[in-house]
PDB file of C-alpha atoms and ligand atoms in Angstrom:
ATOM      1  CA  MET A   2     124.221 101.244 116.578  1.00 88.00           C
ATOM      2  CA  LYS A   3     122.404 103.782 114.417  1.00 93.00           C
ATOM      3  CA  ILE A   4     119.202 105.295 115.753  1.00 96.00           C
ATOM      4  CA  ILE A   5     117.190 107.137 113.125  1.00 97.00           C
ATOM      5  CA  ALA A   6     114.330 109.530 113.825  1.00 97.00           C
ATOM      6  CA  PHE A   7     112.176 111.101 111.126  1.00 96.00           C
ATOM      7  CA  VAL A   8     110.666 114.549 111.378  1.00 95.00           C
ATOM      8  CA  GLY A   9     108.199 116.208 109.038  1.00 93.00           C
ATOM      9  CA  MET A  10     104.771 117.784 108.905  1.00 92.00           C
ATOM     10  CA  PRO A  11     101.649 115.663 109.548  1.00 92.00           C
ATOM     11  CA  ALA A  12     101.118 113.102 106.764  1.00 93.00           C
ATOM     12  CA  SER A  13     104.573 113.736 105.282  1.00 94.00           C
ATOM     13  CA  GLY A  14     105.487 110.032 105.328  1.00 95.00           C
ATOM     14  CA  LYS A  15     107.002 109.295 108.756  1.00 95.00           C
ATOM     15  CA  SER A  16     104.831 106.232 109.463  1.00 94.00           C
ATOM     16  CA  GLU A  17     105.459 104.987 105.945  1.00 96.00           C
ATOM     17  CA  ALA A  18     109.213 105.122 106.688  1.00 97.00           C
ATOM     18  CA  SER A  19     108.558 103.030 109.818  1.00 97.00           C
ATOM     19  CA  ASN A  20     106.568 100.536 107.732  1.00 97.00           C
ATOM     20  CA  VAL A  21     109.574 100.126 105.421  1.00 98.00           C
ATOM     21  CA  ALA A  22     111.794  99.628 108.495  1.00 98.00           C
ATOM     22  CA  ARG A  23     109.526  96.884 109.893  1.00 97.00           C
ATOM     23  CA  GLU A  24     109.440  95.141 106.517  1.00 97.00           C
ATOM     24  CA  MET A  25     113.261  95.074 106.642  1.00 96.00           C
ATOM     25  CA  GLY A  26     113.263  93.672 110.187  1.00 95.00           C
ATOM     26  CA  ILE A  27     114.413  96.955 111.751  1.00 96.00           C
ATOM     27  CA  PRO A  28     112.901  97.590 115.201  1.00 96.00           C
ATOM     28  CA  VAL A  29     110.674 100.669 115.564  1.00 96.00           C
ATOM     29  CA  VAL A  30     109.904 102.537 118.777  1.00 95.00           C
ATOM     30  CA  THR A  31     106.702 104.534 118.387  1.00 93.00           C
ATOM     31  CA  MET A  32     106.513 107.627 120.573  1.00 91.00           C
ATOM     32  CA  GLY A  33     102.752 107.748 120.005  1.00 88.00           C
ATOM     33  CA  ASP A  34     102.506 104.537 122.073  1.00 89.00           C
ATOM     34  CA  VAL A  35     103.380 106.632 125.141  1.00 88.00           C
ATOM     35  CA  ILE A  36     100.380 108.844 124.371  1.00 91.00           C
ATOM     36  CA  ARG A  37      98.078 105.926 123.534  1.00 91.00           C
ATOM     37  CA  ARG A  38      98.996 104.296 126.864  1.00 88.00           C
ATOM     38  CA  GLU A  39      98.188 107.540 128.682  1.00 91.00           C
ATOM     39  CA  VAL A  40      94.852 107.836 126.807  1.00 94.00           C
ATOM     40  CA  GLU A  41      93.981 104.285 127.912  1.00 95.00           C
ATOM     41  CA  LEU A  42      95.037 104.918 131.515  1.00 93.00           C
ATOM     42  CA  ARG A  43      92.793 107.976 131.664  1.00 95.00           C
ATOM     43  CA  GLY A  44      89.934 106.256 129.819  1.00 96.00           C
ATOM     44  CA  ALA A  45      90.003 109.201 127.388  1.00 96.00           C
ATOM     45  CA  ASP A  46      88.839 109.418 123.776  1.00 93.00           C
ATOM     46  CA  PRO A  47      91.661 108.435 121.334  1.00 90.00           C
ATOM     47  CA  ALA A  48      90.867 111.628 119.405  1.00 87.00           C
ATOM     48  CA  ASP A  49      92.058 113.584 122.475  1.00 91.00           C
ATOM     49  CA  GLY A  50      95.583 112.159 122.189  1.00 90.00           C
ATOM     50  CA  GLY A  51      96.906 115.496 120.913  1.00 85.00           C
ATOM     51  CA  LYS A  52      95.469 117.371 123.895  1.00 91.00           C
ATOM     52  CA  ILE A  53      96.949 114.850 126.310  1.00 94.00           C
ATOM     53  CA  ALA A  54     100.350 115.118 124.587  1.00 89.00           C
ATOM     54  CA  THR A  55     100.205 118.907 124.966  1.00 89.00           C
ATOM     55  CA  GLU A  56      99.297 118.526 128.642  1.00 93.00           C
ATOM     56  CA  LEU A  57     102.162 116.099 129.317  1.00 93.00           C
ATOM     57  CA  ARG A  58     104.616 118.485 127.658  1.00 89.00           C
ATOM     58  CA  LYS A  59     103.222 121.381 129.712  1.00 92.00           C
ATOM     59  CA  THR A  60     103.407 119.598 133.067  1.00 95.00           C
ATOM     60  CA  GLU A  61     106.566 117.499 132.570  1.00 94.00           C
ATOM     61  CA  GLY A  62     108.514 119.572 130.036  1.00 94.00           C
ATOM     62  CA  MET A  63     108.786 119.617 126.238  1.00 91.00           C
ATOM     63  CA  ASP A  64     110.920 116.461 126.287  1.00 94.00           C
ATOM     64  CA  ALA A  65     108.429 114.488 128.456  1.00 93.00           C
ATOM     65  CA  ILE A  66     107.482 111.991 125.741  1.00 93.00           C
ATOM     66  CA  ALA A  67     111.107 111.468 124.674  1.00 95.00           C
ATOM     67  CA  LYS A  68     112.110 110.731 128.281  1.00 94.00           C
ATOM     68  CA  ARG A  69     109.323 108.158 128.639  1.00 92.00           C
ATOM     69  CA  CYS A  70     110.496 106.537 125.398  1.00 93.00           C
ATOM     70  CA  MET A  71     114.053 105.874 126.531  1.00 93.00           C
ATOM     71  CA  VAL A  72     113.074 102.683 128.395  1.00 88.00           C
ATOM     72  CA  MET A  73     111.388 101.318 125.246  1.00 88.00           C
ATOM     73  CA  ILE A  74     114.448 102.237 123.154  1.00 92.00           C
ATOM     74  CA  GLN A  75     116.852 100.536 125.533  1.00 89.00           C
ATOM     75  CA  GLU A  76     114.674  97.408 125.749  1.00 88.00           C
ATOM     76  CA  LYS A  77     114.445  97.100 121.959  1.00 90.00           C
ATOM     77  CA  MET A  78     118.165  97.748 121.548  1.00 87.00           C
ATOM     78  CA  ASN A  79     118.926  94.946 124.004  1.00 87.00           C
ATOM     79  CA  VAL A  80     116.617  92.310 122.535  1.00 89.00           C
ATOM     80  CA  SER A  81     116.933  92.950 118.781  1.00 87.00           C
ATOM     81  CA  GLY A  82     119.965  91.775 116.864  1.00 83.00           C
ATOM     82  CA  SER A  83     119.666  94.818 114.581  1.00 90.00           C
ATOM     83  CA  ASN A  84     122.321  97.527 114.367  1.00 92.00           C
ATOM     84  CA  VAL A  85     119.685 100.082 113.280  1.00 95.00           C
ATOM     85  CA  LEU A  86     116.615 101.266 115.218  1.00 96.00           C
ATOM     86  CA  VAL A  87     113.935 103.770 114.241  1.00 97.00           C
ATOM     87  CA  ILE A  88     112.206 106.225 116.561  1.00 96.00           C
ATOM     88  CA  ASP A  89     108.817 107.200 115.145  1.00 93.00           C
ATOM     89  CA  GLY A  90     107.073 110.325 116.379  1.00 89.00           C
ATOM     90  CA  VAL A  91     109.610 113.056 117.153  1.00 92.00           C
ATOM     91  CA  ARG A  92     107.619 116.278 117.185  1.00 87.00           C
ATOM     92  CA  GLY A  93     109.915 119.025 118.366  1.00 88.00           C
ATOM     93  CA  ILE A  94     113.392 120.389 118.945  1.00 92.00           C
ATOM     94  CA  ALA A  95     113.372 119.622 122.701  1.00 92.00           C
ATOM     95  CA  GLU A  96     112.934 115.926 121.860  1.00 93.00           C
ATOM     96  CA  VAL A  97     115.720 116.107 119.266  1.00 95.00           C
ATOM     97  CA  ASP A  98     118.028 117.730 121.839  1.00 95.00           C
ATOM     98  CA  TYR A  99     117.095 115.088 124.417  1.00 96.00           C
ATOM     99  CA  PHE A 100     117.874 112.198 122.062  1.00 96.00           C
ATOM    100  CA  LYS A 101     121.117 113.828 120.863  1.00 95.00           C
ATOM    101  CA  GLU A 102     122.244 114.186 124.455  1.00 96.00           C
ATOM    102  CA  HIS A 103     121.232 110.688 125.590  1.00 94.00           C
ATOM    103  CA  LEU A 104     121.919 108.613 122.488  1.00 94.00           C
ATOM    104  CA  GLY A 105     125.137 110.303 121.372  1.00 92.00           C
ATOM    105  CA  ALA A 106     126.775 110.127 117.944  1.00 92.00           C
ATOM    106  CA  GLY A 107     124.705 107.110 116.828  1.00 91.00           C
ATOM    107  CA  PHE A 108     121.594 109.302 116.667  1.00 95.00           C
ATOM    108  CA  MET A 109     120.645 110.602 113.224  1.00 96.00           C
ATOM    109  CA  LEU A 110     117.772 112.943 112.444  1.00 97.00           C
ATOM    110  CA  VAL A 111     116.221 112.738 108.986  1.00 97.00           C
ATOM    111  CA  SER A 112     113.669 115.262 107.825  1.00 96.00           C
ATOM    112  CA  ILE A 113     111.070 114.467 105.205  1.00 96.00           C
ATOM    113  CA  ALA A 114     110.656 117.268 102.719  1.00 93.00           C
ATOM    114  CA  ILE A 115     107.264 117.623 101.089  1.00 91.00           C
ATOM    115  CA  ASP A 116     105.616 120.292  99.032  1.00 86.00           C
ATOM    116  CA  SER A 117     102.087 118.900  99.149  1.00 86.00           C
ATOM    117  CA  PRO A 118      99.405 121.483  99.908  1.00 88.00           C
ATOM    118  CA  VAL A 119      97.328 120.942 103.044  1.00 92.00           C
ATOM    119  CA  GLU A 120      94.393 119.679 100.908  1.00 92.00           C
ATOM    120  CA  GLU A 121      96.521 116.870  99.485  1.00 91.00           C
ATOM    121  CA  ARG A 122      97.842 115.888 102.912  1.00 93.00           C
ATOM    122  CA  PHE A 123      94.264 115.838 104.204  1.00 95.00           C
ATOM    123  CA  GLU A 124      93.264 113.556 101.322  1.00 93.00           C
ATOM    124  CA  ARG A 125      96.042 111.137 102.308  1.00 93.00           C
ATOM    125  CA  ILE A 126      94.832 111.202 105.902  1.00 94.00           C
ATOM    126  CA  VAL A 127      91.277 110.386 104.796  1.00 94.00           C
ATOM    127  CA  ILE A 128      92.581 107.455 102.746  1.00 93.00           C
ATOM    128  CA  ARG A 129      94.746 105.989 105.542  1.00 92.00           C
ATOM    129  CA  LYS A 130      91.734 105.902 107.992  1.00 89.00           C
ATOM    130  CA  ARG A 131      93.661 106.004 111.278  1.00 88.00           C
ATOM    131  CA  GLU A 132      91.510 105.983 114.418  1.00 80.00           C
ATOM    132  CA  ASP A 133      92.967 109.176 115.909  1.00 78.00           C
ATOM    133  CA  ASP A 134      93.027 111.155 112.632  1.00 86.00           C
ATOM    134  CA  MET A 135      91.415 114.546 112.156  1.00 87.00           C
ATOM    135  CA  ASP A 136      88.208 114.727 110.139  1.00 91.00           C
ATOM    136  CA  SER A 137      88.532 118.175 108.569  1.00 94.00           C
ATOM    137  CA  ILE A 138      91.119 120.389 106.894  1.00 96.00           C
ATOM    138  CA  GLU A 139      90.635 122.904 109.738  1.00 96.00           C
ATOM    139  CA  LYS A 140      91.652 120.263 112.273  1.00 94.00           C
ATOM    140  CA  LEU A 141      94.710 119.354 110.190  1.00 95.00           C
ATOM    141  CA  LYS A 142      95.661 123.045 110.125  1.00 95.00           C
ATOM    142  CA  GLU A 143      95.246 123.123 113.910  1.00 93.00           C
ATOM    143  CA  ARG A 144      97.547 120.102 114.163  1.00 91.00           C
ATOM    144  CA  ASP A 145     100.094 121.789 111.878  1.00 93.00           C
ATOM    145  CA  ASP A 146     100.018 124.859 114.142  1.00 93.00           C
ATOM    146  CA  ARG A 147     100.307 122.768 117.309  1.00 89.00           C
ATOM    147  CA  GLU A 148     103.344 120.907 115.966  1.00 88.00           C
ATOM    148  CA  ILE A 149     104.972 124.111 114.755  1.00 91.00           C
ATOM    149  CA  GLY A 150     104.377 125.383 118.318  1.00 88.00           C
ATOM    150  CA  TRP A 151     106.234 122.334 119.662  1.00 85.00           C
ATOM    151  CA  GLY A 152     109.262 123.320 117.581  1.00 89.00           C
ATOM    152  CA  MET A 153     108.773 121.087 114.545  1.00 90.00           C
ATOM    153  CA  GLY A 154     110.280 123.786 112.299  1.00 91.00           C
ATOM    154  CA  ASP A 155     113.442 123.916 114.416  1.00 92.00           C
ATOM    155  CA  ALA A 156     113.612 120.115 114.484  1.00 92.00           C
ATOM    156  CA  ILE A 157     113.462 120.035 110.685  1.00 93.00           C
ATOM    157  CA  LEU A 158     116.277 122.603 110.536  1.00 93.00           C
ATOM    158  CA  ALA A 159     118.376 120.507 112.944  1.00 93.00           C
ATOM    159  CA  SER A 160     118.209 117.406 110.733  1.00 96.00           C
ATOM    160  CA  ASP A 161     121.339 115.624 109.509  1.00 96.00           C
ATOM    161  CA  ARG A 162     119.747 114.426 106.262  1.00 96.00           C
ATOM    162  CA  VAL A 163     116.774 115.349 104.102  1.00 97.00           C
ATOM    163  CA  ILE A 164     114.716 112.830 102.143  1.00 97.00           C
ATOM    164  CA  GLU A 165     112.279 114.160  99.580  1.00 95.00           C
ATOM    165  CA  ASN A 166     108.759 112.782  99.366  1.00 95.00           C
ATOM    166  CA  LYS A 167     107.514 114.812  96.445  1.00 91.00           C
ATOM    167  CA  SER A 168     106.564 112.165  93.916  1.00 91.00           C
ATOM    168  CA  SER A 169     105.128 108.655  94.077  1.00 93.00           C
ATOM    169  CA  LEU A 170     104.811 106.517  97.178  1.00 95.00           C
ATOM    170  CA  SER A 171     106.879 103.730  95.610  1.00 97.00           C
ATOM    171  CA  GLU A 172     109.734 106.119  94.792  1.00 97.00           C
ATOM    172  CA  TYR A 173     109.675 107.441  98.354  1.00 97.00           C
ATOM    173  CA  ARG A 174     109.662 103.939  99.871  1.00 98.00           C
ATOM    174  CA  GLU A 175     112.653 103.009  97.694  1.00 98.00           C
ATOM    175  CA  LYS A 176     114.617 106.045  98.960  1.00 97.00           C
ATOM    176  CA  ILE A 177     113.866 105.050 102.552  1.00 98.00           C
ATOM    177  CA  ARG A 178     114.893 101.456 101.894  1.00 98.00           C
ATOM    178  CA  LYS A 179     118.239 102.659 100.482  1.00 98.00           C
ATOM    179  CA  LEU A 180     118.802 104.877 103.521  1.00 97.00           C
ATOM    180  CA  PHE A 181     118.270 101.941 105.889  1.00 97.00           C
ATOM    181  CA  GLU A 182     120.537  99.689 103.819  1.00 97.00           C
ATOM    182  CA  GLU A 183     123.251 102.339 103.972  1.00 95.00           C
ATOM    183  CA  MET A 184     122.846 102.593 107.760  1.00 94.00           C
ATOM    184  CA  MET A 185     122.969  98.818 108.212  1.00 93.00           C
ATOM    185  CA  ASP A 186     126.169  98.652 106.102  1.00 91.00           C
ATOM    186  CA  GLU A 187     127.735 101.455 108.112  1.00 86.00           C
ATOM    187  CA  GLY A 188     126.851  99.637 111.330  1.00 74.00           C
ATOM    188  CA  ARG A 189     128.501  96.446 110.033  1.00 76.00           C
ATOM    189  CA  LYS A 190     131.678  98.353 109.076  1.00 74.00           C
ATOM    190  CA  ASN A 191     131.860  99.791 112.585  1.00 67.00           C
ATOM    191  CA  LEU A 192     131.738  96.345 114.206  1.00 60.00           C
TER     192      LEU A 192
HETATM  193  N1  LIG B  20     104.414 110.102  97.988  1.00 95.15           N
HETATM  194  C1  LIG B  20     103.244 109.658  98.432  1.00 95.15           C
HETATM  195  N2  LIG B  20     102.236 109.479  97.558  1.00 95.15           N
HETATM  196  C2  LIG B  20     101.031 109.032  97.972  1.00 95.15           C
HETATM  197  N3  LIG B  20     100.713 108.724  99.242  1.00 95.15           N
HETATM  198  C3  LIG B  20     101.680 108.885 100.166  1.00 95.15           C
HETATM  199  C4  LIG B  20     102.989 109.359  99.817  1.00 95.15           C
HETATM  200  N4  LIG B  20     103.726 109.418 100.945  1.00 95.15           N
HETATM  201  C5  LIG B  20     102.925 109.007 101.948  1.00 95.15           C
HETATM  202  N5  LIG B  20     101.700 108.674 101.472  1.00 95.15           N
HETATM  203  C6  LIG B  20     100.551 108.184 102.242  1.00 95.15           C
HETATM  204  O1  LIG B  20     100.038 109.273 102.978  1.00 95.15           O
HETATM  205  C7  LIG B  20      99.545 108.824 104.243  1.00 95.15           C
HETATM  206  C8  LIG B  20     100.245 109.647 105.312  1.00 95.15           C
HETATM  207  O2  LIG B  20     101.593 109.223 105.433  1.00 95.15           O
HETATM  208  P1  LIG B  20     102.158 108.768 106.840  1.00 95.15           P
HETATM  209  O3  LIG B  20     101.083 108.089 107.619  1.00 95.15           O
HETATM  210  O4  LIG B  20     103.431 108.050 106.621  1.00 95.15           O
HETATM  211  O5  LIG B  20     102.444 110.226 107.438  1.00 95.15           O
HETATM  212  P2  LIG B  20     103.037 110.658 108.859  1.00 95.15           P
HETATM  213  O6  LIG B  20     104.119 111.623 108.577  1.00 95.15           O
HETATM  214  O7  LIG B  20     103.357 109.452 109.637  1.00 95.15           O
HETATM  215  O8  LIG B  20     101.788 111.396 109.459  1.00 95.15           O
HETATM  216  P3  LIG B  20     101.447 111.755 110.971  1.00 95.15           P
HETATM  217  O9  LIG B  20     102.335 112.890 111.339  1.00 95.15           O
HETATM  218  O10 LIG B  20     100.006 112.158 110.881  1.00 95.15           O
HETATM  219  O11 LIG B  20     101.652 110.526 111.792  1.00 95.15           O
HETATM  220  C9  LIG B  20      99.831 107.333 104.330  1.00 95.15           C
HETATM  221  O12 LIG B  20      98.674 106.615 104.025  1.00 95.15           O
HETATM  222  C10 LIG B  20     100.915 107.138 103.269  1.00 95.15           C
HETATM  223  O13 LIG B  20     100.894 105.839 102.711  1.00 95.15           O
END
């Protein structure tokens, strides 16, 4: 079993990689679902998801979200016939360390390299219209800082592979598709 997690700055293309996975029938565990569930439980505003994530990490440790995800990962691994699974939403080195320790050699961390300026990333965020997205460049910068504070930089450095997303969306999606195909082949060889 290969478990792939993507790390990268906000709007670097992590969700897009998960979309490609779903299109190929690869199961995806979304760490943000842990936060969304917590937001619902508290009756909070979806825009406050980031604050709640920070709070959970403060009270339960930097790997709090990863720990809560393990049940979802195990469930999906048991029910899906796939030999590849994607974890969407790794935000820091503590989560990477947690998954490395608990998922073993099958865990692979892929970082998404971008060189888009913050303005361009903000433009992409405006276009994708996600409910919990920030509505100004300042807020995106705040999110960048928060994620760097969670150890995103260290997580990127700890990656096993780097995929570049520096040109068109279709080129990027094709690279991701090839990566998954490679992983599925590897999984079959190891059977
Ligand atoms: N190379 C590209 N060219 C144009 N648009 C792109 C490219 N890569 C990604 N996008 C688009 O940019 C938006 C942001 O990408 P995506 O949602 O995958 O980022 P993310 O890393 O998941 O962000 P977040 O950390 O905020 O969840 C999406 O609408 C996606 O389709």
